[in-house]
CSV table of C-alpha atoms in Angstrom, one decimal:
chain,number,residue,atom,x,y,z
A,1,MET,CA,26.8,-1.5,31.7
A,2,GLY,CA,28.1,-0.3,28.4
A,3,ASP,CA,30.0,-3.6,27.8
A,4,LEU,CA,26.9,-5.6,28.6
A,5,ILE,CA,24.8,-3.6,26.1
A,6,ILE,CA,27.5,-4.1,23.4
A,7,ALA,CA,27.7,-7.9,24.1
A,8,PHE,CA,23.9,-8.3,24.0
A,9,SER,CA,23.7,-6.5,20.7
A,10,ASN,CA,26.5,-8.6,19.1
A,11,TRP,CA,24.8,-11.8,20.5
A,12,ILE,CA,21.3,-11.1,19.3
A,13,TRP,CA,22.5,-10.0,15.8
A,14,GLY,CA,23.6,-13.6,15.2
A,15,THR,CA,22.5,-16.2,12.6
A,16,PRO,CA,18.9,-16.7,13.8
A,17,LEU,CA,18.0,-13.0,13.3
A,18,LEU,CA,19.9,-12.8,10.0
A,19,VAL,CA,18.0,-15.8,8.7
A,20,LEU,CA,14.7,-14.3,9.9
A,21,LEU,CA,15.3,-10.9,8.3
A,22,MET,CA,17.1,-11.8,5.1
A,23,GLY,CA,15.6,-15.3,4.7
A,24,GLY,CA,12.1,-14.1,5.5
A,25,GLY,CA,12.5,-11.1,3.2
A,26,PHE,CA,13.7,-13.4,0.3
A,27,PHE,CA,10.7,-15.6,0.9
A,28,MET,CA,8.4,-12.6,0.6
A,29,LEU,CA,10.2,-11.4,-2.5
A,30,PHE,CA,9.6,-14.7,-4.3
A,31,TYR,CA,6.2,-15.3,-2.8
A,32,SER,CA,5.0,-12.0,-4.1
A,33,ARG,CA,6.5,-12.7,-7.6
A,34,PHE,CA,9.0,-9.8,-7.2
A,35,ILE,CA,6.4,-7.1,-6.3
A,36,PRO,CA,9.1,-4.5,-5.7
A,37,PHE,CA,9.8,-4.6,-9.5
A,38,ARG,CA,6.3,-5.4,-10.8
A,39,GLY,CA,4.6,-2.8,-8.7
A,40,LEU,CA,7.1,0.1,-8.9
A,41,ARG,CA,5.3,2.0,-11.7
A,42,HIS,CA,1.9,1.8,-10.0
A,43,ALA,CA,3.4,2.8,-6.7
A,44,MET,CA,4.8,6.0,-8.3
A,45,LYS,CA,1.2,6.8,-9.6
A,46,VAL,CA,-0.2,6.3,-6.1
A,47,VAL,CA,2.4,8.6,-4.5
A,48,GLY,CA,1.4,11.2,-7.0
A,49,GLY,CA,-2.0,11.2,-5.4
A,50,LYS,CA,-3.9,9.7,-8.3
A,51,TYR,CA,-6.0,7.4,-6.1
A,52,ASP,CA,-6.3,9.5,-2.9
A,53,ASP,CA,-9.6,9.2,-1.1
A,54,PRO,CA,-10.2,12.2,1.3
A,55,ASN,CA,-13.1,10.3,3.0
A,56,ALA,CA,-11.1,7.2,3.9
A,57,SER,CA,-10.4,6.6,7.6
A,58,GLY,CA,-7.0,7.5,9.1
A,59,ASP,CA,-5.1,10.6,10.2
A,60,ILE,CA,-2.8,11.5,7.4
A,61,THR,CA,-2.4,11.1,3.6
A,62,SER,CA,-0.3,8.3,2.1
A,63,LEU,CA,2.2,10.9,0.8
A,64,GLN,CA,2.5,12.3,4.4
A,65,ALA,CA,2.9,8.8,5.7
A,66,LEU,CA,5.7,8.1,3.2
A,67,SER,CA,7.3,11.5,4.0
A,68,SER,CA,7.1,10.8,7.8
A,69,ALA,CA,8.5,7.3,7.3
A,70,ILE,CA,11.3,8.6,5.1
A,71,ALA,CA,12.0,11.4,7.5
A,72,ALA,CA,12.8,8.6,10.0
A,73,THR,CA,14.7,6.5,7.6
A,74,VAL,CA,16.5,8.9,5.2
A,75,GLY,CA,18.4,10.5,8.1
A,76,LEU,CA,21.5,9.9,10.0
A,77,GLY,CA,21.5,6.2,9.0
A,78,ASN,CA,22.5,7.5,5.6
A,79,ILE,CA,25.2,9.8,6.8
A,80,SER,CA,26.6,8.0,9.9
A,81,GLY,CA,25.2,4.5,9.4
A,82,VAL,CA,26.9,4.1,6.0
A,83,ALA,CA,30.2,5.5,7.4
A,84,LEU,CA,29.9,3.1,10.3
A,85,ALA,CA,29.3,0.2,7.9
A,86,ILE,CA,32.4,1.1,5.9
A,87,GLY,CA,34.5,1.8,9.1
A,88,THR,CA,33.7,-1.5,10.7
A,89,GLY,CA,32.9,-3.9,7.7
A,90,GLY,CA,34.8,-2.3,4.8
A,91,PRO,CA,33.3,-1.2,1.4
A,92,GLY,CA,31.9,-4.7,0.9
A,93,ALA,CA,29.3,-4.1,3.6
A,94,ILE,CA,27.6,-1.7,1.2
A,95,PHE,CA,26.8,-4.5,-1.2
A,96,TRP,CA,25.0,-6.4,1.5
A,97,MET,CA,23.1,-3.2,2.3
A,98,TRP,CA,21.9,-3.2,-1.3
A,99,VAL,CA,20.8,-6.9,-1.0
A,100,SER,CA,19.0,-6.1,2.3
A,101,ALA,CA,17.3,-3.1,0.6
A,102,PHE,CA,15.7,-5.1,-2.3
A,103,VAL,CA,14.7,-7.8,0.2
A,104,GLY,CA,13.5,-5.0,2.5
A,105,MET,CA,11.2,-3.6,-0.2
A,106,ALA,CA,9.3,-6.9,-0.2
A,107,THR,CA,9.3,-7.0,3.6
A,108,LYS,CA,7.9,-3.4,3.8
A,109,PHE,CA,5.2,-4.2,1.3
A,110,PHE,CA,4.0,-7.2,3.4
A,111,THR,CA,4.2,-5.5,6.8
A,112,CYS,CA,2.6,-2.2,5.7
A,113,THR,CA,-0.2,-3.9,3.8
A,114,LEU,CA,-0.9,-5.9,7.0
A,115,ALA,CA,-0.9,-2.6,9.0
A,116,ILE,CA,-3.9,-1.4,7.1
A,117,MET,CA,-5.6,-4.8,6.8
A,118,TYR,CA,-5.5,-5.4,10.6
A,119,ARG,CA,-5.9,-2.0,12.2
A,120,GLY,CA,-7.1,-1.9,15.8
A,121,LYS,CA,-8.5,0.6,18.2
A,122,ASP,CA,-6.8,2.0,21.2
A,123,SER,CA,-8.5,2.5,24.6
A,124,SER,CA,-10.0,5.8,23.4
A,125,GLY,CA,-11.5,4.2,20.3
A,126,HIS,CA,-9.1,5.8,17.9
A,127,ILE,CA,-8.0,3.7,14.9
A,128,GLN,CA,-4.3,2.6,15.2
A,129,GLY,CA,-1.9,0.5,13.1
A,130,GLY,CA,1.3,-1.3,13.6
A,131,PRO,CA,2.7,-4.8,14.2
A,132,MET,CA,1.2,-5.0,17.7
A,133,TYR,CA,-2.3,-4.6,16.2
A,134,VAL,CA,-1.5,-6.9,13.3
A,135,ILE,CA,-0.5,-9.6,15.8
A,136,GLU,CA,-3.6,-9.2,18.0
A,137,GLU,CA,-6.2,-8.6,15.2
A,138,GLY,CA,-4.7,-11.0,12.6
A,139,MET,CA,-3.2,-13.8,14.6
A,140,GLY,CA,-5.4,-13.7,17.6
A,141,LYS,CA,-5.3,-12.9,21.3
A,142,LYS,CA,-3.2,-15.9,22.2
A,143,TRP,CA,-0.2,-14.3,20.3
A,144,ARG,CA,-0.6,-11.0,22.3
A,145,PHE,CA,2.7,-11.7,24.1
A,146,LEU,CA,4.5,-11.0,20.8
A,147,SER,CA,2.8,-7.5,20.7
A,148,VAL,CA,4.0,-6.9,24.3
A,149,ILE,CA,7.6,-7.8,23.4
A,150,PHE,CA,7.4,-5.6,20.3
A,151,CYS,CA,6.1,-2.6,22.3
A,152,VAL,CA,8.5,-2.9,25.2
A,153,ALA,CA,11.5,-3.0,22.8
A,154,GLY,CA,9.9,-0.2,20.8
A,155,ILE,CA,9.6,2.1,23.9
A,156,MET,CA,13.3,1.5,24.7
A,157,GLY,CA,14.8,1.3,21.1
A,158,LEU,CA,12.8,4.0,19.3
A,159,LEU,CA,14.5,6.8,21.0
A,160,ALA,CA,16.5,9.6,19.3
A,161,ILE,CA,19.7,8.8,21.2
A,162,PHE,CA,21.8,8.0,18.1
A,163,GLN,CA,20.7,11.2,16.3
A,164,ALA,CA,21.4,13.2,19.5
A,165,ASN,CA,24.8,11.7,19.8
A,166,GLN,CA,25.9,12.3,16.2
A,167,LEU,CA,24.4,15.8,16.0
A,168,THR,CA,26.3,16.7,19.2
A,169,GLU,CA,29.6,15.5,17.7
A,170,VAL,CA,29.1,17.5,14.4
A,171,LEU,CA,28.2,20.7,16.3
A,172,ARG,CA,31.3,20.3,18.6
A,173,VAL,CA,33.7,19.5,15.7
A,174,VAL,CA,32.4,22.1,13.2
A,175,LEU,CA,31.1,25.0,15.4
A,176,LEU,CA,32.7,24.8,18.8
A,177,ARG,CA,36.2,23.3,18.5
A,178,PRO,CA,37.6,25.7,15.8
A,179,PHE,CA,36.8,28.7,18.1
A,180,GLY,CA,38.1,27.1,21.3
A,181,LEU,CA,34.5,26.8,22.7
A,182,ASP,CA,34.3,23.1,23.2
A,183,TRP,CA,34.3,22.3,26.9
A,184,GLY,CA,34.0,18.5,26.5
A,185,GLN,CA,31.2,16.9,28.5
A,186,THR,CA,29.7,20.4,29.5
A,187,SER,CA,29.2,21.2,25.8
A,188,ARG,CA,27.5,17.9,25.3
A,189,TRP,CA,25.0,18.7,28.1
A,190,ILE,CA,24.3,22.2,26.7
A,191,ILE,CA,23.7,20.9,23.2
A,192,GLY,CA,21.6,18.0,24.5
A,193,ILE,CA,19.3,20.2,26.5
A,194,THR,CA,18.9,22.7,23.6
A,195,MET,CA,18.0,19.8,21.2
A,196,MET,CA,15.5,18.5,23.8
A,197,LEU,CA,13.7,21.9,23.9
A,198,LEU,CA,13.6,22.2,20.1
A,199,VAL,CA,12.1,18.7,19.7
A,200,ALA,CA,9.6,19.3,22.5
A,201,VAL,CA,8.0,22.2,20.5
A,202,VAL,CA,7.1,19.9,17.6
A,203,ILE,CA,6.3,16.5,19.2
A,204,LEU,CA,3.9,17.9,21.8
A,205,GLY,CA,1.7,18.9,18.8
A,206,GLY,CA,1.0,15.2,17.7
A,207,ILE,CA,1.1,13.3,14.4
A,208,GLN,CA,-0.5,16.0,12.3
A,209,ARG,CA,2.2,18.5,13.3
A,210,ILE,CA,4.9,15.9,12.9
A,211,ALA,CA,3.7,14.9,9.4
A,212,LYS,CA,3.4,18.6,8.3
A,213,VAL,CA,6.9,19.5,9.5
A,214,ALA,CA,8.4,16.2,8.0
A,215,SER,CA,6.7,16.6,4.6
A,216,ARG,CA,8.2,20.1,4.3
A,217,LEU,CA,11.7,19.2,5.6
A,218,VAL,CA,12.2,16.0,3.7
A,219,PRO,CA,12.3,17.3,0.1
A,220,PHE,CA,14.5,20.2,1.2
A,221,MET,CA,17.0,18.1,3.2
A,222,VAL,CA,17.3,15.4,0.5
A,223,SER,CA,17.7,18.0,-2.3
A,224,MET,CA,20.5,19.9,-0.4
A,225,TYR,CA,22.3,16.7,0.5
A,226,PHE,CA,22.0,15.4,-3.1
A,227,VAL,CA,23.5,18.6,-4.6
A,228,CYS,CA,26.6,18.4,-2.3
A,229,VAL,CA,27.1,14.7,-3.0
A,230,PHE,CA,26.7,15.1,-6.8
A,231,ILE,CA,29.3,18.0,-6.8
A,232,ILE,CA,31.8,15.8,-5.0
A,233,LEU,CA,31.1,12.8,-7.2
A,234,PHE,CA,31.3,14.9,-10.4
A,235,LYS,CA,34.8,16.1,-9.3
A,236,ASN,CA,35.9,12.5,-8.9
A,237,LEU,CA,33.9,11.0,-11.7
A,238,GLY,CA,36.6,8.7,-13.0
A,239,GLU,CA,36.8,6.8,-9.8
A,240,VAL,CA,33.1,6.1,-9.4
A,241,PRO,CA,32.9,2.9,-11.6
A,242,GLU,CA,36.1,1.6,-10.0
A,243,MET,CA,34.7,2.1,-6.5
A,244,LEU,CA,31.4,0.4,-7.4
A,245,LEU,CA,33.4,-2.7,-8.6
A,246,PHE,CA,35.5,-2.5,-5.4
A,247,ILE,CA,32.3,-2.7,-3.3
A,248,ILE,CA,31.2,-5.8,-5.1
A,249,GLU,CA,34.6,-7.5,-4.9
A,250,ASP,CA,35.1,-6.7,-1.2
A,251,ALA,CA,31.6,-8.1,-0.4
A,252,PHE,CA,32.8,-11.6,-1.3
A,253,THR,CA,36.4,-11.3,0.0
A,254,GLY,CA,36.1,-9.0,3.1
A,255,LYS,CA,39.8,-8.1,2.5
A,256,ALA,CA,39.5,-4.4,3.2
A,257,VAL,CA,38.9,-4.5,6.9
A,258,LEU,CA,38.2,-7.9,8.4
A,259,GLY,CA,40.8,-10.1,6.7
A,260,GLY,CA,38.5,-12.3,4.7
A,261,ALA,CA,35.6,-12.6,7.3
A,262,VAL,CA,32.8,-12.5,4.7
A,263,GLY,CA,30.2,-13.6,7.2
A,264,GLN,CA,31.0,-10.7,9.4
A,265,VAL,CA,30.8,-8.3,6.5
A,266,ILE,CA,27.3,-9.6,5.6
A,267,ILE,CA,26.1,-9.2,9.3
A,268,ILE,CA,27.5,-5.6,9.4
A,269,GLY,CA,25.8,-4.8,6.0
A,270,ALA,CA,22.4,-6.3,7.2
A,271,ARG,CA,22.6,-4.5,10.6
A,272,ARG,CA,23.4,-1.1,9.0
A,273,ALA,CA,20.6,-1.6,6.4
A,274,ALA,CA,18.1,-2.5,9.1
A,275,PHE,CA,19.1,0.7,11.0
A,276,SER,CA,19.0,2.7,7.8
A,277,ASN,CA,15.8,1.6,6.1
A,278,GLU,CA,14.1,-0.2,9.1
A,279,ALA,CA,12.5,-2.9,6.8
A,280,GLY,CA,11.3,-5.8,9.0
A,281,ILE,CA,11.7,-3.8,12.2
A,282,GLY,CA,8.1,-2.7,12.4
A,283,THR,CA,8.4,1.1,12.6
A,284,ALA,CA,7.0,2.0,9.1
A,285,PRO,CA,3.8,-0.1,9.6
A,286,MET,CA,3.0,2.2,12.6
A,287,VAL,CA,3.1,5.4,10.6
A,288,HIS,CA,1.6,3.8,7.4
A,289,GLY,CA,-1.1,2.3,9.6
A,290,ALA,CA,-2.3,5.9,10.3
A,291,SER,CA,-2.9,6.6,6.5
A,292,LYS,CA,-6.2,7.8,5.1
A,293,THR,CA,-6.8,4.7,2.9
A,294,SER,CA,-9.1,1.8,2.6
A,295,GLU,CA,-6.7,0.0,0.3
A,296,PRO,CA,-4.1,-2.1,2.2
A,297,VAL,CA,-2.2,-3.1,-0.9
A,298,ARG,CA,-1.9,0.4,-2.1
A,299,GLU,CA,-0.3,1.5,1.2
A,300,GLY,CA,2.1,-1.5,1.0
A,301,LEU,CA,3.2,-0.3,-2.5
A,302,ILE,CA,3.8,3.2,-1.3
A,303,ALA,CA,5.7,1.9,1.8
A,304,MET,CA,8.1,-0.3,-0.3
A,305,LEU,CA,9.5,2.9,-2.0
A,306,GLY,CA,11.1,3.7,1.3
A,307,PRO,CA,14.0,1.2,1.3
A,308,PHE,CA,14.6,2.0,-2.4
A,309,ILE,CA,15.0,5.8,-1.8
A,310,ASP,CA,16.8,5.3,1.4
A,311,THR,CA,19.4,2.6,0.8
A,312,ILE,CA,19.7,2.0,-3.0
A,313,VAL,CA,19.8,5.8,-3.7
A,314,VAL,CA,20.9,7.8,-0.7
A,315,CYS,CA,23.2,5.3,1.1
A,316,THR,CA,25.0,4.4,-2.2
A,317,LEU,CA,25.7,8.1,-2.9
A,318,THR,CA,27.1,8.6,0.7
A,319,ALA,CA,29.2,5.5,0.4
A,320,LEU,CA,30.7,6.7,-3.0
A,321,VAL,CA,31.6,10.1,-1.5
A,322,ILE,CA,33.5,8.3,1.4
A,323,LEU,CA,35.2,6.0,-1.0
A,324,VAL,CA,36.2,8.4,-3.8
A,325,THR,CA,37.7,10.9,-1.4
A,326,GLY,CA,39.8,8.1,0.2
A,327,VAL,CA,38.9,9.1,3.8
A,328,TRP,CA,37.7,5.5,4.6
A,329,LYS,CA,41.3,4.4,4.8
A,330,THR,CA,42.0,6.6,7.8
A,331,GLY,CA,40.4,4.0,10.1
A,332,GLU,CA,38.0,6.5,11.7
A,333,ARG,CA,35.1,4.6,13.4
A,334,ASP,CA,32.9,7.4,14.5
A,335,GLY,CA,30.3,7.4,11.7
A,336,VAL,CA,29.5,11.1,11.2
A,337,LEU,CA,33.2,12.3,11.6
A,338,LEU,CA,34.2,10.0,8.7
A,339,THR,CA,31.5,11.5,6.4
A,340,LEU,CA,32.5,15.0,7.7
A,341,SER,CA,36.1,14.3,6.5
A,342,ALA,CA,34.8,13.2,3.1
A,343,PHE,CA,32.8,16.4,2.7
A,344,GLU,CA,35.7,18.6,3.9
A,345,GLN,CA,38.0,16.9,1.3
A,346,GLY,CA,35.4,17.0,-1.5
A,347,LEU,CA,34.2,20.6,-0.9
A,348,PRO,CA,37.1,22.4,0.9
A,349,GLY,CA,36.0,25.3,3.1
A,350,ILE,CA,32.3,24.9,2.9
A,351,GLY,CA,31.8,21.1,2.9
A,352,LYS,CA,31.7,20.6,6.6
A,353,TYR,CA,29.2,23.5,7.1
A,354,LEU,CA,26.9,22.1,4.4
A,355,LEU,CA,27.1,18.6,6.0
A,356,MET,CA,26.4,20.1,9.4
A,357,ALA,CA,23.2,21.8,8.1
A,358,ALA,CA,22.1,18.5,6.5
A,359,VAL,CA,22.9,16.6,9.7
A,360,LEU,CA,20.9,19.2,11.7
A,361,ILE,CA,17.8,18.7,9.5
A,362,PHE,CA,18.2,14.9,9.1
A,363,ALA,CA,18.6,14.5,12.9
A,364,LEU,CA,15.8,16.8,13.9
A,365,SER,CA,13.3,15.4,11.4
A,366,THR,CA,14.1,11.8,12.6
A,367,MET,CA,13.7,12.9,16.2
A,368,PHE,CA,10.2,14.3,15.4
A,369,THR,CA,9.1,11.0,13.8
A,370,TYR,CA,10.6,8.6,16.2
A,371,SER,CA,8.6,10.1,19.1
A,372,TYR,CA,5.5,9.0,17.3
A,373,TYR,CA,6.6,5.4,17.1
A,374,GLY,CA,7.4,5.1,20.8
A,375,HIS,CA,4.2,7.0,21.7
A,376,LYS,CA,2.2,4.3,19.8
A,377,CYS,CA,3.9,1.5,21.7
A,378,PHE,CA,3.3,3.2,25.0
A,379,ASN,CA,-0.4,3.8,24.0
A,380,TYR,CA,-0.8,0.1,23.3
A,381,LEU,CA,0.6,-1.1,26.6
A,382,PHE,CA,-0.7,1.6,29.0
A,383,GLY,CA,-3.7,3.2,27.3
A,384,ALA,CA,-4.3,6.4,25.3
A,385,GLU,CA,-4.9,8.5,28.4
A,386,LYS,CA,-1.3,7.8,29.6
A,387,ALA,CA,0.4,7.8,26.2
A,388,ASP,CA,1.5,11.4,26.4
A,389,TYR,CA,3.7,10.7,29.4
A,390,TYR,CA,6.0,8.8,27.0
A,391,ASN,CA,6.9,12.1,25.3
A,392,TYR,CA,8.6,13.4,28.5
A,393,PHE,CA,10.6,10.2,28.8
A,394,TYR,CA,11.6,10.5,25.1
A,395,LEU,CA,12.7,14.1,25.5
A,396,ILE,CA,14.9,13.4,28.6
A,397,THR,CA,16.7,10.5,26.7
A,398,ILE,CA,17.7,13.0,24.0
A,399,VAL,CA,20.0,14.5,26.6
A,400,GLY,CA,21.2,11.0,27.5
A,401,GLY,CA,22.1,10.3,23.9
A,402,ALA,CA,24.1,13.5,23.6
A,403,VAL,CA,26.4,12.7,26.6
A,404,THR,CA,26.9,8.9,26.1
A,405,SER,CA,29.5,7.2,23.9
A,406,LEU,CA,28.6,6.2,20.3
A,407,SER,CA,29.4,2.5,20.6
A,408,VAL,CA,27.0,2.1,23.6
A,409,VAL,CA,24.3,4.2,21.9
A,410,MET,CA,24.6,2.3,18.6
A,411,SER,CA,24.6,-1.2,20.3
A,412,PHE,CA,21.6,-0.3,22.4
A,413,VAL,CA,19.5,0.8,19.4
A,414,ASP,CA,20.7,-2.3,17.4
A,415,GLY,CA,19.8,-4.6,20.2
A,416,MET,CA,16.3,-3.2,20.6
A,417,TYR,CA,15.7,-3.2,16.8
A,418,ALA,CA,16.6,-6.9,16.8
A,419,VAL,CA,14.1,-7.7,19.5
A,420,MET,CA,11.4,-5.8,17.5
A,421,ALA,CA,12.2,-7.6,14.3
A,422,PHE,CA,11.2,-11.0,15.8
A,423,PRO,CA,7.5,-10.3,16.3
A,424,THR,CA,7.3,-8.2,13.2
A,425,MET,CA,8.7,-10.8,10.9
A,426,ILE,CA,6.9,-13.7,12.6
A,427,SER,CA,3.5,-12.0,12.1
A,428,ALA,CA,4.3,-11.0,8.5
A,429,LEU,CA,5.3,-14.6,7.5
A,430,TYR,CA,2.3,-16.1,9.4
A,431,LEU,CA,-0.2,-13.8,7.6
A,432,SER,CA,1.6,-13.6,4.2
A,433,PRO,CA,-1.1,-15.7,2.4
A,434,LYS,CA,-3.7,-13.0,3.3
A,435,VAL,CA,-1.4,-10.3,1.7
A,436,ILE,CA,-1.1,-12.4,-1.5
A,437,ALA,CA,-4.8,-12.9,-1.8
A,438,ALA,CA,-5.4,-9.1,-1.3
A,439,THR,CA,-2.7,-8.3,-3.9
A,440,LYS,CA,-4.3,-10.4,-6.6
A,441,ASP,CA,-7.7,-8.9,-5.9
A,442,TYR,CA,-6.3,-5.3,-5.9
A,443,PHE,CA,-4.5,-5.6,-9.2
A,444,GLU,CA,-7.6,-7.2,-10.9
A,445,ARG,CA,-9.7,-4.3,-9.7
A,446,MET,CA,-7.1,-1.7,-10.8
A,447,LYS,CA,-7.0,-3.2,-14.3
A,448,ILE,CA,-10.8,-2.6,-14.6
A,449,LEU,CA,-10.4,1.0,-13.2
A,450,ASP,CA,-7.5,1.8,-15.6
A,451,GLU,CA,-9.5,0.5,-18.6
A,452,GLU,CA,-12.5,2.7,-17.7
């Protein structure tokens, strides 16, 4: 079964998906006349709350939506995903993560703008957003099969199995093994069940509780992680420019790991970027679709900050720590253990404990947010009155993720992300003229407002 999952993941992440994600993203970047760069300053003002409307329809504020989306994206993808990219594709994979991130900013702008433009109602009459509603409301009922494909893949793929797996490994290596308390598979079961109970307390409280917890945890976890990373980089400052050049050089040679297979390095970079910042996958439009706003373009501008913060800033810092400490040469393929080695080398004695604390917060905050995504997909397929049953399925799979091997877990998530990307990107490209028309209108109105 594990071999089948890995084979499916490798097959689906072939040229067609790469063309759709990267090619579609480049099209949106040019079509929007480089909105990630033009709209960045205005997006910062919006995040600061300058244009908030407390009377607008929706469940949460735009800042809470961004925090919840970042809680799901700035997480283990930045710690383990980057390490996995370097471990399997060499330092050059990081360059292709950067390219994917800038492209992803445009993709997120389009998909999250559409999430507000084409909100739908669930069976209880509650306003909902996400690619499934964009497809049904924006493209018409005849395209509903794409919504169904998206939601089935979402229910299966938006589980916290990767987070559970990597958190379990860190706790075993840092807390249990040094004291002779690691009992192998038994320890995995114990940690898995404990995590399941912790997550249950938060997610059974709904999106308001998830948003509240995420908006408090995100600034704290990012700050703590940044401090540790900056200390390590400051200690190895002389090597930073050299490593940045090495990333660029290796991106076009693929020498470091794959013996010149540049195409493979690009695929690994794009896969890890998609896992890290989720642009084009369709997760962020679900949470941004719940924002209290009546301005679709404004929400799109906020959403596009996600890939920038996530991949350009956080992933780059993690990559540099792994490269300047030299641990990437060990050939370690288990993502989080490679980053753990880098922290141990960079901050001897305390590094591994600080990373363990960051992993704990990253993993739990992601687990809280992911439950909301799958819940929305379940709601769409089976109705609001049955949606809460999904939470119990979600909680049980946390234990499954803790006791399964990393390669199977990672391939399963990658495969489902790929399936979700097809409906998301097809709908975004199909409806892109609507986004451009709304963008022109929005910026014309904002000019008048700013002048007043």
